[in-house]
PDB file of C-alpha atoms in Angstrom:
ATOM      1  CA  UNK F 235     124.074 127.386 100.686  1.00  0.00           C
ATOM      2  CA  UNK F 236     121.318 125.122  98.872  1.00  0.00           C
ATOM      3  CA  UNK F 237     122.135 122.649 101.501  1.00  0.00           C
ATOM      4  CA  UNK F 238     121.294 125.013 104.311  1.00  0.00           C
ATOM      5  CA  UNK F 239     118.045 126.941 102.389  1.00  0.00           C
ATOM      6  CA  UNK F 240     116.769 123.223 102.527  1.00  0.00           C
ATOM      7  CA  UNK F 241     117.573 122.312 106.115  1.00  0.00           C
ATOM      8  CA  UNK F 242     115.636 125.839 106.878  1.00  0.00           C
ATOM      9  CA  UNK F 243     112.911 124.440 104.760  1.00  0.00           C
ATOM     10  CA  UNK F 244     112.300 121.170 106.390  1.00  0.00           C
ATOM     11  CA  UNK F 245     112.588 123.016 110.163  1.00  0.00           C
ATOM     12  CA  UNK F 246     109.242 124.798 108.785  1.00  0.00           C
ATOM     13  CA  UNK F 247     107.625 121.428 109.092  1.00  0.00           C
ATOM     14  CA  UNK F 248     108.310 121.347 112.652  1.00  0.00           C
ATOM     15  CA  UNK F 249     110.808 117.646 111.689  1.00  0.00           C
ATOM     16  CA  UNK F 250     114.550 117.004 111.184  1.00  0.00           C
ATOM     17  CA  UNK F 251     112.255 115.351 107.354  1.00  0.00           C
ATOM     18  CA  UNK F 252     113.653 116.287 104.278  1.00  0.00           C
ATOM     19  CA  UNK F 253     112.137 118.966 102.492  1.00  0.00           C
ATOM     20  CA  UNK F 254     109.615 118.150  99.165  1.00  0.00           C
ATOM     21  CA  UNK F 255     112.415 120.801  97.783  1.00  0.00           C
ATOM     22  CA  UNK F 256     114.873 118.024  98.809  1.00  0.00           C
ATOM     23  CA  UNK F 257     113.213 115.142  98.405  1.00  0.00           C
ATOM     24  CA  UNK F 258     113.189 116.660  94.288  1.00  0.00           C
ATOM     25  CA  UNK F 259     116.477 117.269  94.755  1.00  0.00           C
ATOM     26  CA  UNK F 260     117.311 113.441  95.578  1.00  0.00           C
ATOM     27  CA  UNK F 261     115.178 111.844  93.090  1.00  0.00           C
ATOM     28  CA  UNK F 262     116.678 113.808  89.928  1.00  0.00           C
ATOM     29  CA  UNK F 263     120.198 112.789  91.656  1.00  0.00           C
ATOM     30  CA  UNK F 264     118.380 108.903  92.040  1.00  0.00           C
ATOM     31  CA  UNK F 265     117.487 109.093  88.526  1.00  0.00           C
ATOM     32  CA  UNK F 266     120.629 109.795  87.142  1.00  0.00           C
ATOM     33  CA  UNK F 267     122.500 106.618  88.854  1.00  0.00           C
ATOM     34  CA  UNK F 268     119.075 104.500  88.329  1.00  0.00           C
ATOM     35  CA  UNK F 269     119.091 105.522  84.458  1.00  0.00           C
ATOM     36  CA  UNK F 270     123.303 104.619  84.041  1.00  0.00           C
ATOM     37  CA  UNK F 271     123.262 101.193  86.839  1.00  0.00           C
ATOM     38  CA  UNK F 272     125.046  98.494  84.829  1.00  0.00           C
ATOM     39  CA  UNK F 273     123.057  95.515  83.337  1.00  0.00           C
ATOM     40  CA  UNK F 274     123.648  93.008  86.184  1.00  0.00           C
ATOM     41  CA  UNK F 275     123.018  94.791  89.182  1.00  0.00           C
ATOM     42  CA  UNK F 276     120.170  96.565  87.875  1.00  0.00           C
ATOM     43  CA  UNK F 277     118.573  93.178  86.750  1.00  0.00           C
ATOM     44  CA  UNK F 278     119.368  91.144  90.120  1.00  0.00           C
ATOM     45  CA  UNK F 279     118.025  94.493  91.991  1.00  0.00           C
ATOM     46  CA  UNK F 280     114.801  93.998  89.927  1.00  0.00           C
ATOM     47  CA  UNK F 281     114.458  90.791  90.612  1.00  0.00           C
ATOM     48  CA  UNK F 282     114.960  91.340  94.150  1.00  0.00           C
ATOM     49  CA  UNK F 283     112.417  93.820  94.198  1.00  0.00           C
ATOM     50  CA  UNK F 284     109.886  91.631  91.841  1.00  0.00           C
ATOM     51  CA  UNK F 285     110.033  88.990  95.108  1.00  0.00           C
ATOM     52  CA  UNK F 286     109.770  91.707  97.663  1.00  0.00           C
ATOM     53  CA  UNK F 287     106.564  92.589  96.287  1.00  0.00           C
ATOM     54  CA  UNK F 288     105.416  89.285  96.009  1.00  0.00           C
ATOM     55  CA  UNK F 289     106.007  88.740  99.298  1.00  0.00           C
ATOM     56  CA  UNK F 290     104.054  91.314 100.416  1.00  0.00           C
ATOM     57  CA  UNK F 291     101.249  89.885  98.140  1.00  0.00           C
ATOM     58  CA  UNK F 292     101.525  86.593 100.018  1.00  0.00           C
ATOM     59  CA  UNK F 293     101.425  88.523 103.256  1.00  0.00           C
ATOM     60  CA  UNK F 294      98.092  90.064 102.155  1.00  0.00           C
ATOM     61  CA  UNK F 295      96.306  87.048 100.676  1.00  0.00           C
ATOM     62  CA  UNK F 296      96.535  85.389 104.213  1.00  0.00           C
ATOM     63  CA  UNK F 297      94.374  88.382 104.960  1.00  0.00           C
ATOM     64  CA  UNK F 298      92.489  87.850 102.335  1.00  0.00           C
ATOM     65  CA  UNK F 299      91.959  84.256 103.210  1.00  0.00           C
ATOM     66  CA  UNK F 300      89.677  85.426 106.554  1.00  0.00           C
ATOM     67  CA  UNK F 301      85.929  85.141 105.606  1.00  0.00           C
ATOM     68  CA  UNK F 302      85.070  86.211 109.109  1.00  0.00           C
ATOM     69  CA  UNK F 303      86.456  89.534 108.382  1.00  0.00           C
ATOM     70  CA  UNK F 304      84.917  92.534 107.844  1.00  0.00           C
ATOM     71  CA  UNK F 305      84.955  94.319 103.467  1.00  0.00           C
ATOM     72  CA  UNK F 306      86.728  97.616 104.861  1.00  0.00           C
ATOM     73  CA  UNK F 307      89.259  95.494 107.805  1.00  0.00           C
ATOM     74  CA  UNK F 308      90.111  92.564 105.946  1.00  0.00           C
ATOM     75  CA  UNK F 309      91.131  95.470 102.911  1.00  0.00           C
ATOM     76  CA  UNK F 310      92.616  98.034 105.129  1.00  0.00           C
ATOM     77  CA  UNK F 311      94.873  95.580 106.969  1.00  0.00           C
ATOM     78  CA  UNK F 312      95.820  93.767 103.974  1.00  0.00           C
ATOM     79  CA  UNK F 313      96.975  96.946 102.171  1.00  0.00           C
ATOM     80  CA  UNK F 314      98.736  97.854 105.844  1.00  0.00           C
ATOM     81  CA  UNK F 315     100.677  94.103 105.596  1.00  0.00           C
ATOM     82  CA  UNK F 316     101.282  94.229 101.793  1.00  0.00           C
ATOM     83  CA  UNK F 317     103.566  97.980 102.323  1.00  0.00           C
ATOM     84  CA  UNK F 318     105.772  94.639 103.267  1.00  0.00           C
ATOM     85  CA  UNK F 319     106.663  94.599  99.534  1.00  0.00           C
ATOM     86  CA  UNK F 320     107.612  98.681  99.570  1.00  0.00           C
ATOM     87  CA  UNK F 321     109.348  98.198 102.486  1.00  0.00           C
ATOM     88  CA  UNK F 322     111.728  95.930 101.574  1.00  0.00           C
ATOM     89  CA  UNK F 323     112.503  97.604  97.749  1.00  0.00           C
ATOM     90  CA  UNK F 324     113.008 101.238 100.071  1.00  0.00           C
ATOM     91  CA  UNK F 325     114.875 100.269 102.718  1.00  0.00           C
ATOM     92  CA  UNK F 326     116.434  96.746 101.606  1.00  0.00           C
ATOM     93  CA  UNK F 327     117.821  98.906  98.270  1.00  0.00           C
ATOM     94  CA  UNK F 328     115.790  97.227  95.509  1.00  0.00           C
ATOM     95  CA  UNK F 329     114.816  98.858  91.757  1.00  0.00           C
ATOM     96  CA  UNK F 330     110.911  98.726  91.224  1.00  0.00           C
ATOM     97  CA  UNK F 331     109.308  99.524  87.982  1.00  0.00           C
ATOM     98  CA  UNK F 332     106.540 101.438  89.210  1.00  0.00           C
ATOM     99  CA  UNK F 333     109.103 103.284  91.439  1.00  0.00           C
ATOM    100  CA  UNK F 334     111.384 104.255  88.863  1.00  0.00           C
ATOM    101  CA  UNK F 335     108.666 106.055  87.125  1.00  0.00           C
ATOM    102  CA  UNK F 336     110.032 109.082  89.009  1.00  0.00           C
ATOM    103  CA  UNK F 337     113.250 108.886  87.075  1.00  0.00           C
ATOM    104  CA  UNK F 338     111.649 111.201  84.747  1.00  0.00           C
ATOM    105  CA  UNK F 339     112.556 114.021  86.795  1.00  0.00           C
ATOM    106  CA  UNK F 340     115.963 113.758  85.378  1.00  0.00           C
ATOM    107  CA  UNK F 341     114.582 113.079  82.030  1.00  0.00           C
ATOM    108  CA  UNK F 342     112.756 116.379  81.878  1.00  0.00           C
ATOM    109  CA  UNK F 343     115.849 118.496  83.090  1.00  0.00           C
ATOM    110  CA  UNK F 344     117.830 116.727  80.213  1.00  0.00           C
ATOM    111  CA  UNK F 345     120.007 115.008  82.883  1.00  0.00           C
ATOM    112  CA  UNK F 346     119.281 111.666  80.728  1.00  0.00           C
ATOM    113  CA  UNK F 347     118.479 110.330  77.634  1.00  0.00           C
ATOM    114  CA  UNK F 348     114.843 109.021  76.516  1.00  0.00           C
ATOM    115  CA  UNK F 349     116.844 105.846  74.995  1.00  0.00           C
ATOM    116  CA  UNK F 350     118.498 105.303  78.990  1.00  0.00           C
ATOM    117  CA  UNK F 351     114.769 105.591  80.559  1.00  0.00           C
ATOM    118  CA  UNK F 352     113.584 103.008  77.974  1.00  0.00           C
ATOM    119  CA  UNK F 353     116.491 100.951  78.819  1.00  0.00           C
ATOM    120  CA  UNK F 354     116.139 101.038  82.957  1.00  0.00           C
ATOM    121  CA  UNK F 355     112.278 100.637  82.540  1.00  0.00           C
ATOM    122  CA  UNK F 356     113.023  97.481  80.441  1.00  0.00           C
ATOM    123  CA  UNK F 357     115.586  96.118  82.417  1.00  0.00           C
ATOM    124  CA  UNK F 358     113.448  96.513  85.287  1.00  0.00           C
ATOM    125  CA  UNK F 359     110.407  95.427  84.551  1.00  0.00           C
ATOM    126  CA  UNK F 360     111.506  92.291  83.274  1.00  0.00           C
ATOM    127  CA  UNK F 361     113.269  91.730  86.374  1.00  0.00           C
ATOM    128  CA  UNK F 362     110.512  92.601  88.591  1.00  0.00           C
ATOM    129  CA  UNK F 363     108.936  89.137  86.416  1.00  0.00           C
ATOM    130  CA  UNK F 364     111.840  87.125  86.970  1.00  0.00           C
ATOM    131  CA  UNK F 365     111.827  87.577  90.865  1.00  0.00           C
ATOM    132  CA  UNK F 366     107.525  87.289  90.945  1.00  0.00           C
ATOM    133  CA  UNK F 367     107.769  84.346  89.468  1.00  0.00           C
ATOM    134  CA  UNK F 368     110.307  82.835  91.171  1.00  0.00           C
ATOM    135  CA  UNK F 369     108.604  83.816  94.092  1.00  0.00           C
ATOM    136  CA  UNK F 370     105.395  81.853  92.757  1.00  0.00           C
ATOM    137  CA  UNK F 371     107.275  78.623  91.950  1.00  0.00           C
ATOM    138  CA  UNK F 372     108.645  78.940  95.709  1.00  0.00           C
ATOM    139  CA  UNK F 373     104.993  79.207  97.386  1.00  0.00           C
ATOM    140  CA  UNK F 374     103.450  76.969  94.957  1.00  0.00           C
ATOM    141  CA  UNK F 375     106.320  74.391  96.148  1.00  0.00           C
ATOM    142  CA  UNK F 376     105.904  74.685  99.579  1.00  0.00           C
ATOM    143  CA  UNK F 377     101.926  74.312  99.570  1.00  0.00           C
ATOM    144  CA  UNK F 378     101.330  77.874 100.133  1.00  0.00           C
ATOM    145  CA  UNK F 379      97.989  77.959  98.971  1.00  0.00           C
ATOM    146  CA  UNK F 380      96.923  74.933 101.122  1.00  0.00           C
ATOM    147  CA  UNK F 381      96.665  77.400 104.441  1.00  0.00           C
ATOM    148  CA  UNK F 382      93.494  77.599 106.029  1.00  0.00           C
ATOM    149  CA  UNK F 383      92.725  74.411 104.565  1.00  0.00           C
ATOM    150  CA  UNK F 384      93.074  75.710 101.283  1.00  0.00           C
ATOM    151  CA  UNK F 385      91.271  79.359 101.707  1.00  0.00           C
ATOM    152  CA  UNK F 386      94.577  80.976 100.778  1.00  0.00           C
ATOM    153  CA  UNK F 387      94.533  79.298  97.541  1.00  0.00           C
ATOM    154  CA  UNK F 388      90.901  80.517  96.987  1.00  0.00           C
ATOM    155  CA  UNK F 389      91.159  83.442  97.879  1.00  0.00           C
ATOM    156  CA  UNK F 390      94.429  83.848  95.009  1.00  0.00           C
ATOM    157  CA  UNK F 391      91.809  82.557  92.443  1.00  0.00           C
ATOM    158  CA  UNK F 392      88.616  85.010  93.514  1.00  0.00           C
ATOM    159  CA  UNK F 393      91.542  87.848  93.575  1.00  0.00           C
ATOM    160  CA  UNK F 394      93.107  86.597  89.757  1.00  0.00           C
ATOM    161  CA  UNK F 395      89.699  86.180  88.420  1.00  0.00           C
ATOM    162  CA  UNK F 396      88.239  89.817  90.050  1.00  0.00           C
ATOM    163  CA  UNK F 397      91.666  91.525  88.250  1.00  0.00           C
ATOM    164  CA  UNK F 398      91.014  89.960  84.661  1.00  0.00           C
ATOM    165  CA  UNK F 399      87.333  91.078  84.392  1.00  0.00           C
ATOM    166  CA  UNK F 400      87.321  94.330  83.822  1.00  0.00           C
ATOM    167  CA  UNK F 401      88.001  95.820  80.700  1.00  0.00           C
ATOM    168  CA  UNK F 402      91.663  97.799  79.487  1.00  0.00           C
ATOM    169  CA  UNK F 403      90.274 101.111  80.138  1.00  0.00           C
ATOM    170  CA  UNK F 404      89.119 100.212  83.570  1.00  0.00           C
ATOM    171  CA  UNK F 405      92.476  98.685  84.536  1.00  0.00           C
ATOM    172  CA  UNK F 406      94.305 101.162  82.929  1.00  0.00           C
ATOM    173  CA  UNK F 407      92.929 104.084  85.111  1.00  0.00           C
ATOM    174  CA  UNK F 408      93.174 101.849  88.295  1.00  0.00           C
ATOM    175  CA  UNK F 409      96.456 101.390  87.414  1.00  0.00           C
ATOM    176  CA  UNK F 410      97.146 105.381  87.030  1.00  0.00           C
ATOM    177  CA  UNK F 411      95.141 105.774  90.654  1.00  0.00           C
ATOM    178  CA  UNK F 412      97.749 102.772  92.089  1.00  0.00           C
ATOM    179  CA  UNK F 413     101.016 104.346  90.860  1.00  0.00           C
ATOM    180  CA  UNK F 414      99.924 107.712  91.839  1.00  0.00           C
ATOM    181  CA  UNK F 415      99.571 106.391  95.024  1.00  0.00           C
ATOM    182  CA  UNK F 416     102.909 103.740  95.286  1.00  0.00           C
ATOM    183  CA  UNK F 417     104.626 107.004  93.966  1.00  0.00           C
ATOM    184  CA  UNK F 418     103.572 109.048  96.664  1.00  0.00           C
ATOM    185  CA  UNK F 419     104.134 106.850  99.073  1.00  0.00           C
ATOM    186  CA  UNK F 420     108.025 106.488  97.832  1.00  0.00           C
ATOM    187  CA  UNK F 421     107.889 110.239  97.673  1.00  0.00           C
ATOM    188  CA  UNK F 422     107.111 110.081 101.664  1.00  0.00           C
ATOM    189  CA  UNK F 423     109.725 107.585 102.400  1.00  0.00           C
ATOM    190  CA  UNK F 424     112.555 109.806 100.979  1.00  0.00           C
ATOM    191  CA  UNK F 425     111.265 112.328 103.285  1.00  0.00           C
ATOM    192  CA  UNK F 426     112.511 110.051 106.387  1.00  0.00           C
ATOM    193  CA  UNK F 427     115.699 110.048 107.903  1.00  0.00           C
ATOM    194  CA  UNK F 428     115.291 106.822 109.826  1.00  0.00           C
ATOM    195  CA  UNK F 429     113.928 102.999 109.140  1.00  0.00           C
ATOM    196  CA  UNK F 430     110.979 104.207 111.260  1.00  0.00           C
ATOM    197  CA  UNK F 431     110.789 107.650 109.226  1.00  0.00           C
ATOM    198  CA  UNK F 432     110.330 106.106 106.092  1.00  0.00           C
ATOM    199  CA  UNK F 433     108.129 103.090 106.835  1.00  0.00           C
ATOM    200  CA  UNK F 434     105.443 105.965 108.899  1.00  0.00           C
ATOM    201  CA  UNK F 435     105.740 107.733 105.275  1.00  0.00           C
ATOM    202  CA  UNK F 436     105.081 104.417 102.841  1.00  0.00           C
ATOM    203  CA  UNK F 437     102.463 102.226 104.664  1.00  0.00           C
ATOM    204  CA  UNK F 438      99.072 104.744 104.360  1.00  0.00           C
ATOM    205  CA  UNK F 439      99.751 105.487 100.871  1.00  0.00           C
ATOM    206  CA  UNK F 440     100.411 101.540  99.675  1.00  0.00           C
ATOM    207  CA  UNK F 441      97.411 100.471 102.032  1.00  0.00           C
ATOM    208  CA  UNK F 442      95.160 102.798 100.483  1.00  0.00           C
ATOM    209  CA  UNK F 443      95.732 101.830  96.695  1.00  0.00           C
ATOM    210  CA  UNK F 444      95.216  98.027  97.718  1.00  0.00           C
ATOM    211  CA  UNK F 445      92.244  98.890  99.854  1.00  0.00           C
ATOM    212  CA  UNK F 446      90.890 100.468  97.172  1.00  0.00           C
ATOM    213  CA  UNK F 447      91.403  97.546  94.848  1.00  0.00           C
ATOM    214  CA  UNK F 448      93.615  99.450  91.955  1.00  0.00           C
ATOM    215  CA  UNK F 449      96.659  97.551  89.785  1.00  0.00           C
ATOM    216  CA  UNK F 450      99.892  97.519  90.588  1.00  0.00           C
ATOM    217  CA  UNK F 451     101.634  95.828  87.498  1.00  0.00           C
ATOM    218  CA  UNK F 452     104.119  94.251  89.655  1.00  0.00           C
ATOM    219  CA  UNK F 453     101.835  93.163  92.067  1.00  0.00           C
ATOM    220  CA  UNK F 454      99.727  91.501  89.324  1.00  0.00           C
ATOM    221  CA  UNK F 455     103.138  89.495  88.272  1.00  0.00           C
ATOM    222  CA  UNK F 456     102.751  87.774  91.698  1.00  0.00           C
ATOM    223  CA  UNK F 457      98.975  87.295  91.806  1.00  0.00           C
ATOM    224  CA  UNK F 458      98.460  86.032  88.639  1.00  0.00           C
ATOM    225  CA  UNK F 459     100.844  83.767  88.015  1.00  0.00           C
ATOM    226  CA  UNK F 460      99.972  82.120  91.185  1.00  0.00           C
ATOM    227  CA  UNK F 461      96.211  81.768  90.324  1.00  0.00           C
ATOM    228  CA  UNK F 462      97.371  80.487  86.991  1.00  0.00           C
ATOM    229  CA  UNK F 463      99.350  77.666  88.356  1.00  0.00           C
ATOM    230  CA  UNK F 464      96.608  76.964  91.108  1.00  0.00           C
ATOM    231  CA  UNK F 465      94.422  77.168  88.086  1.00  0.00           C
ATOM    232  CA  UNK F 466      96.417  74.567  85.705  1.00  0.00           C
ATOM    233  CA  UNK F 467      97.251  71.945  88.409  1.00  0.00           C
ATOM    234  CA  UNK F 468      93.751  71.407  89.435  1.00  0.00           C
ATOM    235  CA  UNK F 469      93.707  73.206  92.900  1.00  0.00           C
ATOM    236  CA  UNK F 470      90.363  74.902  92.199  1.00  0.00           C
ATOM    237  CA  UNK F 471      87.466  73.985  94.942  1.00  0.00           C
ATOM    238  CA  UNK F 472      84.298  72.862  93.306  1.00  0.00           C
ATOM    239  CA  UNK F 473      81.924  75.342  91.788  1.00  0.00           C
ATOM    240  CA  UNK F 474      84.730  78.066  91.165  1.00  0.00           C
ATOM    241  CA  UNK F 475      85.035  78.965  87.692  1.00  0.00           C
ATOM    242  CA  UNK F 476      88.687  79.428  86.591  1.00  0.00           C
ATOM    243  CA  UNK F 477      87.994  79.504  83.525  1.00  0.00           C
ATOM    244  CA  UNK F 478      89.106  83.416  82.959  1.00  0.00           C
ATOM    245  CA  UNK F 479      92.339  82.780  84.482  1.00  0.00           C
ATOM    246  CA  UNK F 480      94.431  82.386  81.474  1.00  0.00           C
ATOM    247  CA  UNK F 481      97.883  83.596  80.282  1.00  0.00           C
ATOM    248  CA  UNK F 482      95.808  85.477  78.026  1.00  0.00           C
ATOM    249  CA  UNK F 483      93.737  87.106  80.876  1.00  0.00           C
ATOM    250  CA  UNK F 484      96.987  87.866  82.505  1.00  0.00           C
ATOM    251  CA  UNK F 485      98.014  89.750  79.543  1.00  0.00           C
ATOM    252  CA  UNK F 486      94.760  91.488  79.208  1.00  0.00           C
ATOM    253  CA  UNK F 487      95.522  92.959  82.790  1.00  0.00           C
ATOM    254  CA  UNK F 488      99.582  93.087  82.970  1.00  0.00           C
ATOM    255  CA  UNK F 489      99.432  95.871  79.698  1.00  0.00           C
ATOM    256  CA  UNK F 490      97.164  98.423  80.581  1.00  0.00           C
ATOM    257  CA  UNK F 491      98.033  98.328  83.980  1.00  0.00           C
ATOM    258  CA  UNK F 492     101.834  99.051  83.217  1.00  0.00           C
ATOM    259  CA  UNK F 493     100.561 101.435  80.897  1.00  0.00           C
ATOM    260  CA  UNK F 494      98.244 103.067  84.117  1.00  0.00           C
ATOM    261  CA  UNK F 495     101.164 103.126  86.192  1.00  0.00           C
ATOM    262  CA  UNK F 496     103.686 104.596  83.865  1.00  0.00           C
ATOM    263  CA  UNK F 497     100.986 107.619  83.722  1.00  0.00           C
ATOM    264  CA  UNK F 498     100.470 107.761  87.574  1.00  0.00           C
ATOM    265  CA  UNK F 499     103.407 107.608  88.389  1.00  0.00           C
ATOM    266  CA  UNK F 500     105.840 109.950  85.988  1.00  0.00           C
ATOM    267  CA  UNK F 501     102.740 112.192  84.978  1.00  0.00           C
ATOM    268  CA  UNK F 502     100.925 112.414  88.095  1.00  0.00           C
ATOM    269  CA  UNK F 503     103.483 112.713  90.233  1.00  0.00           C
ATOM    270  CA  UNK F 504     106.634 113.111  88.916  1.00  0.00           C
ATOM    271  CA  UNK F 505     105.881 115.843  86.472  1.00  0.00           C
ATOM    272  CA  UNK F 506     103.731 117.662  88.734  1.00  0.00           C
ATOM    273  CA  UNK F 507     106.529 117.848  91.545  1.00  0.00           C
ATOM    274  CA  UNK F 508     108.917 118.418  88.726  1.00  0.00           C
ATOM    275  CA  UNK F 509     106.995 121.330  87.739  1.00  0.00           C
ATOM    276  CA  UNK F 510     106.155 122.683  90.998  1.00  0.00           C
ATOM    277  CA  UNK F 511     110.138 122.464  92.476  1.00  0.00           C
ATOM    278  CA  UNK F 512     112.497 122.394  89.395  1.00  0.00           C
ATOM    279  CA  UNK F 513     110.566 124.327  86.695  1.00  0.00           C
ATOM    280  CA  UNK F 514     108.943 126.967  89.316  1.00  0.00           C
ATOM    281  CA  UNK F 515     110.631 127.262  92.184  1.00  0.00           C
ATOM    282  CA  UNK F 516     114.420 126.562  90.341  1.00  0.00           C
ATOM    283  CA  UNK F 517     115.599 123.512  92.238  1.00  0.00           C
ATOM    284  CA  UNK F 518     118.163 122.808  95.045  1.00  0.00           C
ATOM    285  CA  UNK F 519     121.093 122.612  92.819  1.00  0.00           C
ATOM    286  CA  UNK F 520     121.707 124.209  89.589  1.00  0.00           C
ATOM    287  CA  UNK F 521     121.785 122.254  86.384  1.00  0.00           C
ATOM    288  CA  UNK F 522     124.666 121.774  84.239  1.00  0.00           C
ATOM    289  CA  UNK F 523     124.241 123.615  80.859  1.00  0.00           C
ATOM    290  CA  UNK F 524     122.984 121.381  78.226  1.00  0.00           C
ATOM    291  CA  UNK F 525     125.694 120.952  75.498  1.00  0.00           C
ATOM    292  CA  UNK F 526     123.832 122.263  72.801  1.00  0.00           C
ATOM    293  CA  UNK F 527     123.350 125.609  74.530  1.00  0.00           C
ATOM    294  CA  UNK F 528     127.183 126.051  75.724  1.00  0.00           C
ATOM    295  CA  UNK F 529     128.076 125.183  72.318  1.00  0.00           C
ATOM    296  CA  UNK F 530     125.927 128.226  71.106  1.00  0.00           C
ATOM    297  CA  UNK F 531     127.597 130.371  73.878  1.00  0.00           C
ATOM    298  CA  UNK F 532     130.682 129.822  73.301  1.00  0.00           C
ATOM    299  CA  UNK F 533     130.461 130.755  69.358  1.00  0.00           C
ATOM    300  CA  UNK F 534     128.927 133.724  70.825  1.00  0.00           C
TER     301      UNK F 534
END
């Protein structure tokens, strides 16, 4: 009967789409698997997804690399090339920190443990690292940065240094505005039924937050690093200072901007659909009673 309410819903929207009713539906479902994956998948899956997004960070940084290029094209079209990186984690079947904020959902409903949230956000952030950087030793291997006889490289350094400067609070609420946004746009693709449905549902909402220059923590574990090791090996045209690109100054943007994105994305979006679908319109499917309460019921 839920099944059917929710294919009525999505027929309002004039598409075969999910419904946002459904789309809630899936990600408390999502949650509960993402929340109980074991170890080894979960980690490779990061680290799958940690690559994916770098790649869509190289993808972007050619763009970047254009000095002929307009401000508002050369940012618009890189954000459209770097939903590359969502792409894959969505429709490959990847696990993305900034993603999984939206496992919350679940949380909230008492579907799973704070300690099992901890534990996936962990798990997955730290192999989201493990597959940027392994992405960074690849490009810096293959002479990545020497295209456009060396612009890409350049631009990677003007990008690093641009991402360090401001201070925590600043990248802290561009990292909220970036993982409201990548949240969103994951939101969108779970609408679609199709490869086509959910790449039309991703791509505006990832271009935007990269047009607009906000942090994406992930991201940053692919742009950095890179800079870095442009940075120490001496690839650094002259009269560029550097000098800010340190592991230091990569920590001094990789904190707050997890921080940013862990409020974007399970406060601004996760709680609010939460809220709007489970707390106050009831949900697709009923919850289990929590075993505290049945326990009180049945001494009743």
């Amino acid at each position: 009967m839920a099944e059917s309410d929710g294919a009525k819903k999505s027929e309002v929207f004039g598409s075969d789409a999910y419904s946002p009713a459904q789309i809630q539906d899936k990600v408390e479902k999502l949650g509960i698997t993402k929340a109980r994956m074991p170890f080894l998948p979960e980690f490779m899956l990061a680290a799958v997804a940690g690559g994916s997004i770098g790649l869509g960070g190289m993808f972007f940084s050619i763009v970047l690399a254009d000095p002929t290029l307009g401000f508002a094209i050369q940012r618009v079209l890189g954000g459209f090339l770097f939903s590359l990186g969502l792409a894959l984690v969505m429709i490959g079947g990847a696990e993305l920190f900034t993603g999984n904020c939206l496992i919350v959902m679940a949380w909230w409903n008492g579907q799973i443990k704070t300690s099992e949230v901890i534990r996936n956000w962990i798990i997955v952030w730290l192999g989201n690292l493990v597959g940027a950087l392994g992405l960074v030793f690849l490009l810096y291997m293959s002479h990545f940065a020497d295209l456009n006889n060396g612009g890409t490289g350049t631009a990677l350094l003007k990008l690093a240094a641009s991402k360090i400067a401001p201070d925590e609070v600043t990248i802290f609420f561009k990292g909220i505005m970036c993982n409201l946004l990548v949240c969103l746009g994951v939101w969108l693709a779970y609408a679609g039924r199709s490869v086509a449905d959910k790449m039309a549902g991703m791509v505006l909402p990832v271009a935007c937050f990269v047009a607009a220059g906000f942090e994406h923590c992930i991201a940053n574990m692919f742009f950095l690093p890179m800079a870095w090791l442009l940075a120490v090996t001496g690839h650094v045209p002259a009269g560029f200072d550097a000098s800010t690109i340190t592991l230091a100054g990569i920590v001094h943007n990789i904190i707050p901007a997890t921080l940013g994105n862990i409020v974007g994305g399970a406060g601004f979006v996760g709680f609010v659909y939460w809220i709007i679908y489970r707390k106050g319109l009831g949900g697709l499917t009923p919850l289990p009673p929590r075993p505290g309460k049945a326990a009180i019921v049945a001494g009743e």
